[in-house]
Amino acid sequence: MEIRIIMPFDPEFHDPKSVAATERCCSQHGKDHCDEPPVASVHYPPNGRVSACARALHGIIDDALSKIPQQ
């Protein structure tokens, strides 16, 4: 799984008709559940391209790290 993080948030990274691009809100949590501004644009399989507030970005990174096999 490859995660791509764009900082700061870039609405042009997203589909022009997406919530992330049009409303500039945290699409990882959803506009009805988060009032924090996005700080990053993230390509996050399987979720696709999402805008992420700081809390969502931490969650995405923690999730990715948990999937790395421990040696």
mmCIF file of N, CA and C in Angstrom:
data_model
loop_
_atom_site.group_PDB
_atom_site.id
_atom_site.type_symbol
_atom_site.label_atom_id
_atom_site.label_comp_id
_atom_site.label_asym_id
_atom_site.label_seq_id
_atom_site.Cartn_x
_atom_site.Cartn_y
_atom_site.Cartn_z
ATOM 1 N N MET A 1 0.851 -1.176 0.000
ATOM 2 C CA MET A 1 0.000 0.000 0.000
ATOM 3 C C MET A 1 0.895 1.237 0.000
ATOM 4 N N GLU A 2 0.632 2.111 -0.913
ATOM 5 C CA GLU A 2 1.404 3.354 -0.998
ATOM 6 C C GLU A 2 0.502 4.526 -0.631
ATOM 7 N N ILE A 3 0.966 5.330 0.304
ATOM 8 C CA ILE A 3 0.236 6.524 0.716
ATOM 9 C C ILE A 3 1.018 7.739 0.223
ATOM 10 N N ARG A 4 0.306 8.665 -0.389
ATOM 11 C CA ARG A 4 0.930 9.905 -0.858
ATOM 12 C C ARG A 4 0.330 11.055 -0.065
ATOM 13 N N ILE A 5 1.187 11.826 0.577
ATOM 14 C CA ILE A 5 0.734 12.952 1.397
ATOM 15 C C ILE A 5 1.227 14.243 0.768
ATOM 16 N N ILE A 6 0.306 15.150 0.523
ATOM 17 C CA ILE A 6 0.616 16.475 -0.017
ATOM 18 C C ILE A 6 0.333 17.489 1.086
ATOM 19 N N MET A 7 1.362 18.239 1.456
ATOM 20 C CA MET A 7 1.183 19.286 2.469
ATOM 21 C C MET A 7 1.723 20.589 1.910
ATOM 22 N N PRO A 8 1.044 21.678 2.113
ATOM 23 C CA PRO A 8 -0.251 21.799 2.758
ATOM 24 C C PRO A 8 -1.368 21.277 1.848
ATOM 25 N N PHE A 9 -2.573 21.249 2.368
ATOM 26 C CA PHE A 9 -3.756 20.817 1.633
ATOM 27 C C PHE A 9 -3.800 21.503 0.272
ATOM 28 N N ASP A 10 -4.077 20.723 -0.776
ATOM 29 C CA ASP A 10 -4.146 21.256 -2.135
ATOM 30 C C ASP A 10 -5.446 20.803 -2.789
ATOM 31 N N PRO A 11 -6.434 21.692 -2.913
ATOM 32 C CA PRO A 11 -7.711 21.293 -3.503
ATOM 33 C C PRO A 11 -7.568 20.792 -4.941
ATOM 34 N N GLU A 12 -6.522 21.190 -5.654
ATOM 35 C CA GLU A 12 -6.321 20.739 -7.027
ATOM 36 C C GLU A 12 -5.890 19.273 -7.109
ATOM 37 N N PHE A 13 -5.466 18.672 -6.009
ATOM 38 C CA PHE A 13 -5.096 17.259 -5.951
ATOM 39 C C PHE A 13 -6.335 16.368 -6.039
ATOM 40 N N HIS A 14 -7.492 16.913 -5.693
ATOM 41 C CA HIS A 14 -8.746 16.166 -5.609
ATOM 42 C C HIS A 14 -9.599 16.346 -6.854
ATOM 43 N N ASP A 15 -10.547 15.445 -7.037
ATOM 44 C CA ASP A 15 -11.545 15.582 -8.097
ATOM 45 C C ASP A 15 -12.212 16.942 -7.892
ATOM 46 N N PRO A 16 -12.320 17.741 -8.955
ATOM 47 C CA PRO A 16 -12.882 19.093 -8.806
ATOM 48 C C PRO A 16 -14.295 19.130 -8.218
ATOM 49 N N LYS A 17 -15.043 18.039 -8.340
ATOM 50 C CA LYS A 17 -16.412 18.002 -7.823
ATOM 51 C C LYS A 17 -16.497 17.363 -6.432
ATOM 52 N N SER A 18 -15.373 16.976 -5.881
ATOM 53 C CA SER A 18 -15.375 16.288 -4.581
ATOM 54 C C SER A 18 -15.614 17.259 -3.435
ATOM 55 N N VAL A 19 -16.035 16.707 -2.302
ATOM 56 C CA VAL A 19 -16.222 17.511 -1.081
ATOM 57 C C VAL A 19 -14.902 18.151 -0.677
ATOM 58 N N ALA A 20 -13.814 17.401 -0.813
ATOM 59 C CA ALA A 20 -12.500 17.937 -0.435
ATOM 60 C C ALA A 20 -12.175 19.202 -1.222
ATOM 61 N N ALA A 21 -12.442 19.190 -2.511
ATOM 62 C CA ALA A 21 -12.096 20.336 -3.357
ATOM 63 C C ALA A 21 -13.104 21.474 -3.248
ATOM 64 N N THR A 22 -14.379 21.143 -3.185
ATOM 65 C CA THR A 22 -15.388 22.201 -3.229
ATOM 66 C C THR A 22 -15.653 22.844 -1.875
ATOM 67 N N GLU A 23 -15.571 22.055 -0.812
ATOM 68 C CA GLU A 23 -15.910 22.605 0.503
ATOM 69 C C GLU A 23 -14.698 22.790 1.403
ATOM 70 N N ARG A 24 -13.556 22.271 0.959
ATOM 71 C CA ARG A 24 -12.307 22.417 1.703
ATOM 72 C C ARG A 24 -12.471 22.043 3.174
ATOM 73 N N CYS A 25 -13.012 20.862 3.365
ATOM 74 C CA CYS A 25 -13.189 20.355 4.716
ATOM 75 C C CYS A 25 -12.506 18.990 4.820
ATOM 76 N N CYS A 26 -12.496 18.432 6.002
ATOM 77 C CA CYS A 26 -11.886 17.123 6.234
ATOM 78 C C CYS A 26 -12.804 16.047 5.670
ATOM 79 N N SER A 27 -12.461 15.507 4.513
ATOM 80 C CA SER A 27 -13.307 14.472 3.926
ATOM 81 C C SER A 27 -13.026 13.091 4.517
ATOM 82 N N GLN A 28 -11.923 12.943 5.226
ATOM 83 C CA GLN A 28 -11.642 11.664 5.892
ATOM 84 C C GLN A 28 -12.683 11.407 6.987
ATOM 85 N N HIS A 29 -13.010 12.430 7.765
ATOM 86 C CA HIS A 29 -14.017 12.291 8.814
ATOM 87 C C HIS A 29 -15.419 12.615 8.302
ATOM 88 N N GLY A 30 -15.508 13.452 7.293
ATOM 89 C CA GLY A 30 -16.796 13.886 6.775
ATOM 90 C C GLY A 30 -17.187 15.236 7.327
ATOM 91 N N LYS A 31 -17.765 16.055 6.478
ATOM 92 C CA LYS A 31 -18.082 17.430 6.874
ATOM 93 C C LYS A 31 -19.096 17.511 8.013
ATOM 94 N N ASP A 32 -19.905 16.470 8.202
ATOM 95 C CA ASP A 32 -20.884 16.486 9.282
ATOM 96 C C ASP A 32 -20.281 16.059 10.621
ATOM 97 N N HIS A 33 -19.051 15.528 10.599
ATOM 98 C CA HIS A 33 -18.431 15.004 11.819
ATOM 99 C C HIS A 33 -17.140 15.712 12.203
ATOM 100 N N CYS A 34 -16.700 16.660 11.395
ATOM 101 C CA CYS A 34 -15.429 17.316 11.676
ATOM 102 C C CYS A 34 -15.487 18.764 11.212
ATOM 103 N N ASP A 35 -15.117 19.665 12.095
ATOM 104 C CA ASP A 35 -15.090 21.082 11.716
ATOM 105 C C ASP A 35 -13.665 21.625 11.643
ATOM 106 N N GLU A 36 -12.677 20.714 11.703
ATOM 107 C CA GLU A 36 -11.284 21.132 11.599
ATOM 108 C C GLU A 36 -10.912 21.320 10.123
ATOM 109 N N PRO A 37 -10.077 22.303 9.810
ATOM 110 C CA PRO A 37 -9.675 22.506 8.419
ATOM 111 C C PRO A 37 -8.679 21.430 7.972
ATOM 112 N N PRO A 38 -8.679 21.111 6.694
ATOM 113 C CA PRO A 38 -7.707 20.137 6.212
ATOM 114 C C PRO A 38 -6.298 20.727 6.207
ATOM 115 N N VAL A 39 -5.329 19.909 6.588
ATOM 116 C CA VAL A 39 -3.928 20.325 6.569
ATOM 117 C C VAL A 39 -3.146 19.588 5.485
ATOM 118 N N ALA A 40 -3.753 18.515 4.943
ATOM 119 C CA ALA A 40 -3.060 17.712 3.940
ATOM 120 C C ALA A 40 -4.061 17.088 2.978
ATOM 121 N N SER A 41 -3.578 16.822 1.785
ATOM 122 C CA SER A 41 -4.296 16.017 0.801
ATOM 123 C C SER A 41 -3.579 14.678 0.760
ATOM 124 N N VAL A 42 -4.355 13.602 0.799
ATOM 125 C CA VAL A 42 -3.746 12.290 0.934
ATOM 126 C C VAL A 42 -4.361 11.306 -0.050
ATOM 127 N N HIS A 43 -3.510 10.561 -0.768
ATOM 128 C CA HIS A 43 -3.988 9.407 -1.524
ATOM 129 C C HIS A 43 -3.820 8.232 -0.592
ATOM 130 N N TYR A 44 -4.937 7.676 -0.137
ATOM 131 C CA TYR A 44 -4.961 6.702 0.945
ATOM 132 C C TYR A 44 -5.804 5.492 0.544
ATOM 133 N N PRO A 45 -5.176 4.504 -0.119
ATOM 134 C CA PRO A 45 -5.939 3.300 -0.494
ATOM 135 C C PRO A 45 -6.452 2.608 0.764
ATOM 136 N N PRO A 46 -7.633 2.106 0.846
ATOM 137 C CA PRO A 46 -8.611 2.015 -0.233
ATOM 138 C C PRO A 46 -9.554 3.208 -0.304
ATOM 139 N N ASN A 47 -9.324 4.243 0.504
ATOM 140 C CA ASN A 47 -10.230 5.395 0.544
ATOM 141 C C ASN A 47 -10.063 6.350 -0.624
ATOM 142 N N GLY A 48 -9.025 6.222 -1.414
ATOM 143 C CA GLY A 48 -8.787 7.142 -2.516
ATOM 144 C C GLY A 48 -8.172 8.439 -2.020
ATOM 145 N N ARG A 49 -8.508 9.516 -2.672
ATOM 146 C CA ARG A 49 -7.957 10.819 -2.290
ATOM 147 C C ARG A 49 -8.864 11.484 -1.278
ATOM 148 N N VAL A 50 -8.293 11.815 -0.138
ATOM 149 C CA VAL A 50 -9.056 12.456 0.938
ATOM 150 C C VAL A 50 -8.334 13.718 1.390
ATOM 151 N N SER A 51 -9.105 14.636 1.935
ATOM 152 C CA SER A 51 -8.501 15.775 2.626
ATOM 153 C C SER A 51 -8.506 15.411 4.102
ATOM 154 N N ALA A 52 -7.443 15.770 4.798
ATOM 155 C CA ALA A 52 -7.291 15.337 6.176
ATOM 156 C C ALA A 52 -6.952 16.484 7.107
ATOM 157 N N CYS A 53 -7.718 16.568 8.194
ATOM 158 C CA CYS A 53 -7.356 17.488 9.270
ATOM 159 C C CYS A 53 -6.149 16.866 9.993
ATOM 160 N N ALA A 54 -5.582 17.570 10.942
ATOM 161 C CA ALA A 54 -4.405 17.045 11.645
ATOM 162 C C ALA A 54 -4.709 15.721 12.334
ATOM 163 N N ARG A 55 -5.867 15.608 12.950
ATOM 164 C CA ARG A 55 -6.259 14.374 13.643
ATOM 165 C C ARG A 55 -6.396 13.214 12.652
ATOM 166 N N ALA A 56 -7.013 13.474 11.499
ATOM 167 C CA ALA A 56 -7.167 12.437 10.479
ATOM 168 C C ALA A 56 -5.809 12.027 9.919
ATOM 169 N N LEU A 57 -4.925 12.985 9.705
ATOM 170 C CA LEU A 57 -3.599 12.674 9.181
ATOM 171 C C LEU A 57 -2.842 11.766 10.142
ATOM 172 N N HIS A 58 -2.924 12.048 11.434
ATOM 173 C CA HIS A 58 -2.279 11.178 12.428
ATOM 174 C C HIS A 58 -2.860 9.770 12.362
ATOM 175 N N GLY A 59 -4.180 9.669 12.210
ATOM 176 C CA GLY A 59 -4.830 8.373 12.122
ATOM 177 C C GLY A 59 -4.397 7.588 10.893
ATOM 178 N N ILE A 60 -4.268 8.278 9.762
ATOM 179 C CA ILE A 60 -3.833 7.636 8.518
ATOM 180 C C ILE A 60 -2.411 7.114 8.674
ATOM 181 N N ILE A 61 -1.539 7.925 9.238
ATOM 182 C CA ILE A 61 -0.144 7.505 9.426
ATOM 183 C C ILE A 61 -0.064 6.341 10.411
ATOM 184 N N ASP A 62 -0.800 6.410 11.506
ATOM 185 C CA ASP A 62 -0.806 5.312 12.477
ATOM 186 C C ASP A 62 -1.309 4.018 11.836
ATOM 187 N N ASP A 63 -2.352 4.118 11.026
ATOM 188 C CA ASP A 63 -2.894 2.941 10.347
ATOM 189 C C ASP A 63 -1.859 2.338 9.403
ATOM 190 N N ALA A 64 -1.180 3.194 8.647
ATOM 191 C CA ALA A 64 -0.153 2.711 7.706
ATOM 192 C C ALA A 64 0.997 2.040 8.461
ATOM 193 N N LEU A 65 1.427 2.645 9.549
ATOM 194 C CA LEU A 65 2.529 2.064 10.321
ATOM 195 C C LEU A 65 2.147 0.724 10.933
ATOM 196 N N SER A 66 0.897 0.575 11.300
ATOM 197 C CA SER A 66 0.465 -0.682 11.906
ATOM 198 C C SER A 66 0.471 -1.839 10.907
ATOM 199 N N LYS A 67 0.483 -1.514 9.627
ATOM 200 C CA LYS A 67 0.457 -2.547 8.582
ATOM 201 C C LYS A 67 1.847 -2.964 8.111
ATOM 202 N N ILE A 68 2.875 -2.313 8.633
ATOM 203 C CA ILE A 68 4.249 -2.679 8.274
ATOM 204 C C ILE A 68 4.628 -3.905 9.101
ATOM 205 N N PRO A 69 5.060 -4.973 8.432
ATOM 206 C CA PRO A 69 5.429 -6.178 9.186
ATOM 207 C C PRO A 69 6.591 -5.911 10.149
ATOM 208 N N GLN A 70 6.450 -6.414 11.355
ATOM 209 C CA GLN A 70 7.499 -6.263 12.360
ATOM 210 C C GLN A 70 8.543 -7.353 12.156
ATOM 211 N N GLN A 71 9.799 -7.014 12.297
ATOM 212 C CA GLN A 71 10.874 -7.994 12.106
ATOM 213 C C GLN A 71 11.429 -8.444 13.424
#
